[in-house]
Amino acid sequence: MLITKRISQQSLTLLGVLLLALSVMVTADVADENSENLKPWLNRWESRQIGFHLSDVNAVLTKFADKLLMAEGEEDCSATRVFVPLCGKTLDMVYLASRAGDLYGVEGIKTALEEFAAEHPEFQLENKGTSNGFERFQGKQITLLKGDYFQLSQGHTEGQFDAVYDRGSLVAINPALRSEYVKVLGGLLAKGARILLVTYERIGTPEAMATGPPFSITETGVREIYEGLDWVESVTLLHKEDQLISFPGVKERSPGLDGLVETVYLIQAKK
């Protein structure tokens, strides 16, 4: 009996050590800013090459916010749960929080989230530590998760979302990952949810069109990704405008680029 008890205790101790080691390995892996996918973005934040970060709320968001935050026939969006993938420290989150309910953002670079918390003390964001592979910054109305977007699930976000604001996230990642990106997103949506999607289409030489980020995607490409999904009701084109003059850094990095067309879609999930 005593031998059995000792073996049992040793087994439990060993199991605990193994689980702890596994937890550390997983956390280190998903949060590694020096990984192939995140290292270029870390370099940009460290060198302050963050031209993608706007100094004001995006005009596209303010123009189409009602379509994003309220279902047809609704007049109140104060309870709408909003998700912002690859959020950086965008001021759009401040605007969305002023209009809607709980907001979650996910980002791979910790500096971006720390700067958002410091620049917006009204949200009282505090680092709550790491759990299930994500470092959590939590405060009034806003929760920011630092980690690997592709590992995200409803368990991390404490439920589904009614609205997703994707301003340049789909075109920030390697195009080969787009299908997986959308698969993760679909798993976070409530029935009848809306996605406000902002993408860019490059115009110019083949070399200029192939570089990124932002990586080019046409309207046909967006429809091919979304319209075949069983949870998508519709994909509606809302707006198109050449924004090359607004992003001089993109032009400098892409000789032969003649246009950078910002394209806005509303994607409606089935109810």
mmCIF file of C-alpha atoms in Angstrom:
data_model
loop_
_atom_site.group_PDB
_atom_site.id
_atom_site.type_symbol
_atom_site.label_atom_id
_atom_site.label_comp_id
_atom_site.label_asym_id
_atom_site.label_seq_id
_atom_site.Cartn_x
_atom_site.Cartn_y
_atom_site.Cartn_z
ATOM 1 C CA MET A 1 0.000 0.000 0.000
ATOM 2 C CA LEU A 2 2.825 2.386 0.942
ATOM 3 C CA ILE A 3 4.768 1.494 -2.215
ATOM 4 C CA THR A 4 1.675 2.118 -4.349
ATOM 5 C CA LYS A 5 1.137 5.493 -2.698
ATOM 6 C CA ARG A 6 4.768 6.524 -3.285
ATOM 7 C CA ILE A 7 4.589 5.482 -6.942
ATOM 8 C CA SER A 8 1.350 7.421 -7.321
ATOM 9 C CA GLN A 9 2.901 10.547 -5.791
ATOM 10 C CA GLN A 10 5.985 10.211 -7.989
ATOM 11 C CA SER A 11 3.762 9.826 -11.059
ATOM 12 C CA LEU A 12 1.790 12.935 -10.173
ATOM 13 C CA THR A 13 4.999 14.895 -9.593
ATOM 14 C CA LEU A 14 6.429 13.755 -12.924
ATOM 15 C CA LEU A 15 3.151 14.583 -14.671
ATOM 16 C CA GLY A 16 3.210 18.061 -13.165
ATOM 17 C CA VAL A 17 6.771 18.652 -14.354
ATOM 18 C CA LEU A 18 5.912 17.447 -17.854
ATOM 19 C CA LEU A 19 2.814 19.651 -18.048
ATOM 20 C CA LEU A 20 4.780 22.668 -16.844
ATOM 21 C CA ALA A 21 7.517 22.034 -19.402
ATOM 22 C CA LEU A 22 4.950 21.627 -22.160
ATOM 23 C CA SER A 23 3.236 24.848 -21.103
ATOM 24 C CA VAL A 24 6.511 26.761 -21.221
ATOM 25 C CA MET A 25 7.359 25.304 -24.630
ATOM 26 C CA VAL A 26 3.960 26.198 -26.091
ATOM 27 C CA THR A 27 3.995 29.695 -24.627
ATOM 28 C CA ALA A 28 7.505 30.380 -25.883
ATOM 29 C CA ASP A 29 6.611 29.071 -29.332
ATOM 30 C CA VAL A 30 3.418 31.040 -29.958
ATOM 31 C CA ALA A 31 4.783 34.237 -28.428
ATOM 32 C CA ASP A 32 8.206 34.221 -30.109
ATOM 33 C CA GLU A 33 8.687 37.617 -31.745
ATOM 34 C CA ASN A 34 11.837 36.320 -33.444
ATOM 35 C CA SER A 35 9.891 33.746 -35.447
ATOM 36 C CA GLU A 36 9.923 33.886 -39.237
ATOM 37 C CA ASN A 37 6.465 35.475 -39.385
ATOM 38 C CA LEU A 38 6.892 38.028 -36.600
ATOM 39 C CA LYS A 39 10.542 39.092 -36.891
ATOM 40 C CA PRO A 40 9.917 41.566 -39.772
ATOM 41 C CA TRP A 41 7.135 43.225 -37.772
ATOM 42 C CA LEU A 42 9.276 43.368 -34.638
ATOM 43 C CA ASN A 43 11.975 45.106 -36.681
ATOM 44 C CA ARG A 44 9.448 47.654 -37.904
ATOM 45 C CA TRP A 45 8.264 48.467 -34.411
ATOM 46 C CA GLU A 46 11.808 48.711 -33.073
ATOM 47 C CA SER A 47 12.912 50.989 -35.927
ATOM 48 C CA ARG A 48 9.602 52.916 -35.794
ATOM 49 C CA GLN A 49 8.789 52.053 -39.404
ATOM 50 C CA ILE A 50 5.087 51.936 -38.617
ATOM 51 C CA GLY A 51 3.573 53.930 -41.446
ATOM 52 C CA PHE A 52 0.649 51.513 -41.327
ATOM 53 C CA HIS A 53 -0.298 53.047 -37.957
ATOM 54 C CA LEU A 54 -2.565 56.032 -38.595
ATOM 55 C CA SER A 55 -2.530 59.100 -36.354
ATOM 56 C CA ASP A 56 -6.318 59.319 -36.453
ATOM 57 C CA VAL A 57 -9.326 57.038 -36.726
ATOM 58 C CA ASN A 58 -9.613 55.522 -40.190
ATOM 59 C CA ALA A 59 -12.157 57.411 -42.305
ATOM 60 C CA VAL A 60 -13.376 54.114 -43.742
ATOM 61 C CA LEU A 61 -14.349 52.949 -40.261
ATOM 62 C CA THR A 62 -16.290 56.074 -39.345
ATOM 63 C CA LYS A 63 -18.070 55.978 -42.714
ATOM 64 C CA PHE A 64 -19.176 52.352 -42.469
ATOM 65 C CA ALA A 65 -19.286 51.801 -38.693
ATOM 66 C CA ASP A 66 -23.063 51.445 -38.567
ATOM 67 C CA LYS A 67 -22.977 48.666 -41.160
ATOM 68 C CA LEU A 68 -20.343 46.870 -39.097
ATOM 69 C CA LEU A 69 -21.748 47.350 -35.620
ATOM 70 C CA MET A 70 -25.485 46.979 -36.194
ATOM 71 C CA ALA A 71 -27.452 44.288 -37.978
ATOM 72 C CA GLU A 72 -30.128 45.449 -40.390
ATOM 73 C CA GLY A 73 -32.990 47.002 -38.452
ATOM 74 C CA GLU A 74 -30.997 47.499 -35.243
ATOM 75 C CA GLU A 75 -30.560 50.945 -33.703
ATOM 76 C CA ASP A 76 -28.322 50.152 -30.734
ATOM 77 C CA CYS A 77 -24.830 48.630 -30.834
ATOM 78 C CA SER A 78 -23.827 49.125 -27.199
ATOM 79 C CA ALA A 79 -23.791 45.349 -26.620
ATOM 80 C CA THR A 80 -21.987 44.420 -29.847
ATOM 81 C CA ARG A 81 -18.842 42.338 -29.248
ATOM 82 C CA VAL A 82 -16.036 43.422 -31.577
ATOM 83 C CA PHE A 83 -12.848 41.670 -32.664
ATOM 84 C CA VAL A 84 -9.822 43.396 -34.232
ATOM 85 C CA PRO A 85 -7.262 40.923 -35.652
ATOM 86 C CA LEU A 86 -3.599 41.983 -35.821
ATOM 87 C CA CYS A 87 -4.643 45.154 -34.045
ATOM 88 C CA GLY A 88 -1.308 46.892 -33.391
ATOM 89 C CA LYS A 89 -2.092 50.015 -31.381
ATOM 90 C CA THR A 90 -4.700 51.374 -33.775
ATOM 91 C CA LEU A 91 -6.840 54.301 -32.669
ATOM 92 C CA ASP A 92 -9.725 52.547 -34.368
ATOM 93 C CA MET A 93 -10.064 50.463 -31.196
ATOM 94 C CA VAL A 94 -10.728 53.617 -29.188
ATOM 95 C CA TYR A 95 -13.477 54.611 -31.616
ATOM 96 C CA LEU A 96 -15.005 51.129 -31.648
ATOM 97 C CA ALA A 97 -14.973 50.951 -27.852
ATOM 98 C CA SER A 98 -16.847 54.262 -27.726
ATOM 99 C CA ARG A 99 -19.590 52.831 -29.931
ATOM 100 C CA ALA A 100 -19.849 49.156 -29.025
ATOM 101 C CA GLY A 101 -19.538 46.709 -26.134
ATOM 102 C CA ASP A 102 -16.591 44.464 -25.310
ATOM 103 C CA LEU A 103 -13.649 44.652 -27.705
ATOM 104 C CA TYR A 104 -10.872 42.105 -28.193
ATOM 105 C CA GLY A 105 -7.708 42.615 -30.193
ATOM 106 C CA VAL A 106 -4.936 40.157 -30.986
ATOM 107 C CA GLU A 107 -1.374 41.134 -31.891
ATOM 108 C CA GLY A 108 1.984 39.377 -32.188
ATOM 109 C CA ILE A 109 4.209 42.273 -31.093
ATOM 110 C CA LYS A 110 4.102 43.138 -27.390
ATOM 111 C CA THR A 111 5.446 46.676 -27.892
ATOM 112 C CA ALA A 112 2.309 47.631 -29.807
ATOM 113 C CA LEU A 113 0.027 46.570 -26.967
ATOM 114 C CA GLU A 114 2.177 48.193 -24.287
ATOM 115 C CA GLU A 115 2.133 51.468 -26.204
ATOM 116 C CA PHE A 116 -1.639 51.325 -26.634
ATOM 117 C CA ALA A 117 -2.079 50.747 -22.897
ATOM 118 C CA ALA A 118 0.265 53.650 -22.050
ATOM 119 C CA GLU A 119 -1.321 56.039 -24.546
ATOM 120 C CA HIS A 120 -4.895 55.275 -23.449
ATOM 121 C CA PRO A 121 -4.907 55.115 -19.641
ATOM 122 C CA GLU A 122 -8.680 55.564 -19.601
ATOM 123 C CA PHE A 123 -9.042 51.856 -20.388
ATOM 124 C CA GLN A 124 -6.924 50.861 -17.359
ATOM 125 C CA LEU A 125 -5.248 48.012 -19.233
ATOM 126 C CA GLU A 126 -3.053 45.782 -17.093
ATOM 127 C CA ASN A 127 -0.867 42.824 -18.001
ATOM 128 C CA LYS A 128 -2.542 39.801 -16.431
ATOM 129 C CA GLY A 129 0.170 37.351 -17.457
ATOM 130 C CA THR A 130 0.168 34.443 -19.884
ATOM 131 C CA SER A 131 -2.464 31.726 -20.110
ATOM 132 C CA ASN A 132 -3.013 29.114 -22.832
ATOM 133 C CA GLY A 133 -0.285 30.624 -24.984
ATOM 134 C CA PHE A 134 -1.555 34.218 -24.930
ATOM 135 C CA GLU A 135 -0.394 37.148 -22.828
ATOM 136 C CA ARG A 136 -3.460 39.087 -21.717
ATOM 137 C CA PHE A 137 -3.802 42.848 -21.298
ATOM 138 C CA GLN A 138 -7.173 43.434 -19.680
ATOM 139 C CA GLY A 139 -9.019 46.589 -18.698
ATOM 140 C CA LYS A 140 -12.306 48.430 -18.961
ATOM 141 C CA GLN A 141 -14.139 47.141 -22.033
ATOM 142 C CA ILE A 142 -10.957 46.227 -23.942
ATOM 143 C CA THR A 143 -8.933 43.000 -23.804
ATOM 144 C CA LEU A 144 -5.750 42.675 -25.867
ATOM 145 C CA LEU A 145 -4.103 39.308 -26.480
ATOM 146 C CA LYS A 146 -0.435 38.958 -27.382
ATOM 147 C CA GLY A 147 0.276 35.736 -29.222
ATOM 148 C CA ASP A 148 -0.189 33.708 -32.389
ATOM 149 C CA TYR A 149 -3.434 34.574 -34.191
ATOM 150 C CA PHE A 150 -3.522 31.132 -35.781
ATOM 151 C CA GLN A 151 -3.812 29.511 -32.330
ATOM 152 C CA LEU A 152 -6.802 31.641 -31.337
ATOM 153 C CA SER A 153 -10.131 30.086 -30.325
ATOM 154 C CA GLN A 154 -13.310 31.010 -28.461
ATOM 155 C CA GLY A 155 -11.655 29.746 -25.298
ATOM 156 C CA HIS A 156 -9.239 32.679 -25.471
ATOM 157 C CA THR A 157 -11.896 35.267 -26.350
ATOM 158 C CA GLU A 158 -14.551 34.070 -23.903
ATOM 159 C CA GLY A 159 -17.176 33.718 -26.598
ATOM 160 C CA GLN A 160 -18.124 34.741 -30.117
ATOM 161 C CA PHE A 161 -18.105 38.114 -31.848
ATOM 162 C CA ASP A 162 -20.851 40.070 -33.570
ATOM 163 C CA ALA A 163 -18.461 42.244 -35.571
ATOM 164 C CA VAL A 164 -14.912 41.993 -36.939
ATOM 165 C CA TYR A 165 -12.898 44.977 -38.114
ATOM 166 C CA ASP A 166 -10.191 43.733 -40.473
ATOM 167 C CA ARG A 167 -8.278 46.765 -41.668
ATOM 168 C CA GLY A 168 -5.321 45.401 -43.584
ATOM 169 C CA SER A 169 -4.902 42.191 -41.584
ATOM 170 C CA LEU A 170 -5.734 39.778 -44.395
ATOM 171 C CA VAL A 171 -3.201 41.524 -46.640
ATOM 172 C CA ALA A 172 -0.525 41.735 -43.927
ATOM 173 C CA ILE A 173 0.030 37.990 -43.766
ATOM 174 C CA ASN A 174 1.672 35.677 -46.278
ATOM 175 C CA PRO A 175 -0.936 35.017 -49.009
ATOM 176 C CA ALA A 176 -0.390 31.275 -48.554
ATOM 177 C CA LEU A 177 -1.925 31.594 -45.064
ATOM 178 C CA ARG A 178 -5.145 33.337 -46.100
ATOM 179 C CA SER A 179 -7.363 30.262 -46.080
ATOM 180 C CA GLU A 180 -6.177 29.322 -42.582
ATOM 181 C CA TYR A 181 -6.604 32.947 -41.458
ATOM 182 C CA VAL A 182 -10.242 32.959 -42.562
ATOM 183 C CA LYS A 183 -10.830 29.534 -41.002
ATOM 184 C CA VAL A 184 -9.718 30.854 -37.603
ATOM 185 C CA LEU A 185 -11.878 33.948 -38.057
ATOM 186 C CA GLY A 186 -14.957 31.907 -38.933
ATOM 187 C CA GLY A 187 -14.589 29.953 -35.708
ATOM 188 C CA LEU A 188 -14.903 33.158 -33.676
ATOM 189 C CA LEU A 189 -18.094 34.516 -35.243
ATOM 190 C CA ALA A 190 -21.633 34.534 -33.908
ATOM 191 C CA LYS A 191 -24.533 33.858 -36.266
ATOM 192 C CA GLY A 192 -25.365 36.970 -38.275
ATOM 193 C CA ALA A 193 -21.965 38.564 -37.586
ATOM 194 C CA ARG A 194 -20.471 41.204 -39.893
ATOM 195 C CA ILE A 195 -16.903 41.707 -41.103
ATOM 196 C CA LEU A 196 -15.713 45.087 -42.367
ATOM 197 C CA LEU A 197 -12.776 44.067 -44.552
ATOM 198 C CA VAL A 198 -10.232 46.592 -45.869
ATOM 199 C CA THR A 199 -7.774 45.250 -48.455
ATOM 200 C CA TYR A 200 -5.340 46.636 -51.023
ATOM 201 C CA GLU A 201 -4.854 45.868 -54.697
ATOM 202 C CA ARG A 202 -1.493 46.744 -56.234
ATOM 203 C CA ILE A 203 -1.258 48.108 -59.777
ATOM 204 C CA GLY A 204 2.048 48.165 -61.670
ATOM 205 C CA THR A 205 4.811 45.827 -62.768
ATOM 206 C CA PRO A 206 4.620 42.114 -61.879
ATOM 207 C CA GLU A 207 7.421 42.616 -59.348
ATOM 208 C CA ALA A 208 5.645 45.534 -57.675
ATOM 209 C CA MET A 209 2.362 43.631 -57.558
ATOM 210 C CA ALA A 210 3.989 40.589 -55.964
ATOM 211 C CA THR A 211 5.714 42.356 -53.069
ATOM 212 C CA GLY A 212 4.249 43.238 -49.698
ATOM 213 C CA PRO A 213 3.002 43.840 -47.149
ATOM 214 C CA PRO A 214 0.422 44.912 -47.884
ATOM 215 C CA PHE A 215 0.074 41.953 -50.223
ATOM 216 C CA SER A 216 -2.214 42.561 -53.159
ATOM 217 C CA ILE A 217 -5.599 40.903 -53.476
ATOM 218 C CA THR A 218 -8.245 41.552 -56.118
ATOM 219 C CA GLU A 219 -12.001 41.598 -55.664
ATOM 220 C CA THR A 220 -12.096 38.218 -57.385
ATOM 221 C CA GLY A 221 -9.563 36.931 -54.868
ATOM 222 C CA VAL A 222 -11.628 38.124 -51.909
ATOM 223 C CA ARG A 223 -14.759 36.516 -53.306
ATOM 224 C CA GLU A 224 -12.946 33.242 -53.975
ATOM 225 C CA ILE A 225 -11.845 33.111 -50.336
ATOM 226 C CA TYR A 226 -15.142 34.042 -48.695
ATOM 227 C CA GLU A 227 -18.062 33.224 -50.972
ATOM 228 C CA GLY A 228 -17.424 29.471 -50.932
ATOM 229 C CA LEU A 229 -17.621 29.225 -47.135
ATOM 230 C CA ASP A 230 -20.751 27.662 -45.667
ATOM 231 C CA TRP A 231 -21.129 30.394 -43.036
ATOM 232 C CA VAL A 232 -21.011 33.343 -45.447
ATOM 233 C CA GLU A 233 -24.296 34.909 -46.555
ATOM 234 C CA SER A 234 -22.920 37.657 -48.802
ATOM 235 C CA VAL A 235 -19.881 39.709 -49.804
ATOM 236 C CA THR A 236 -20.672 43.329 -50.695
ATOM 237 C CA LEU A 237 -18.229 45.807 -52.228
ATOM 238 C CA LEU A 238 -18.613 49.155 -50.427
ATOM 239 C CA HIS A 239 -15.766 51.389 -51.570
ATOM 240 C CA LYS A 240 -12.669 51.680 -53.783
ATOM 241 C CA GLU A 241 -10.013 54.410 -53.789
ATOM 242 C CA ASP A 242 -6.357 54.687 -54.817
ATOM 243 C CA GLN A 243 -4.378 55.408 -51.649
ATOM 244 C CA LEU A 244 -0.813 55.289 -52.984
ATOM 245 C CA ILE A 245 -0.190 58.940 -52.147
ATOM 246 C CA SER A 246 -1.090 58.193 -48.513
ATOM 247 C CA PHE A 247 1.611 55.503 -48.204
ATOM 248 C CA PRO A 248 4.854 56.941 -49.638
ATOM 249 C CA GLY A 249 6.888 54.239 -47.920
ATOM 250 C CA VAL A 250 5.142 51.545 -49.945
ATOM 251 C CA LYS A 251 6.013 53.366 -53.166
ATOM 252 C CA GLU A 252 9.666 53.656 -52.087
ATOM 253 C CA ARG A 253 9.892 49.925 -51.336
ATOM 254 C CA SER A 254 8.124 48.944 -54.551
ATOM 255 C CA PRO A 255 9.624 50.519 -57.698
ATOM 256 C CA GLY A 256 7.160 50.071 -60.532
ATOM 257 C CA LEU A 257 4.100 50.471 -58.328
ATOM 258 C CA ASP A 258 1.557 52.772 -60.008
ATOM 259 C CA GLY A 259 -1.429 52.337 -57.734
ATOM 260 C CA LEU A 260 -2.516 50.975 -54.350
ATOM 261 C CA VAL A 261 -6.284 50.643 -54.417
ATOM 262 C CA GLU A 262 -7.947 50.471 -51.018
ATOM 263 C CA THR A 263 -11.018 48.263 -51.284
ATOM 264 C CA VAL A 264 -13.690 47.881 -48.609
ATOM 265 C CA TYR A 265 -16.131 44.994 -48.259
ATOM 266 C CA LEU A 266 -18.938 44.043 -45.902
ATOM 267 C CA ILE A 267 -19.068 40.305 -45.312
ATOM 268 C CA GLN A 268 -22.316 39.065 -43.799
ATOM 269 C CA ALA A 269 -22.431 35.768 -41.923
ATOM 270 C CA LYS A 270 -25.537 33.617 -42.069
ATOM 271 C CA LYS A 271 -28.035 33.971 -39.242
#
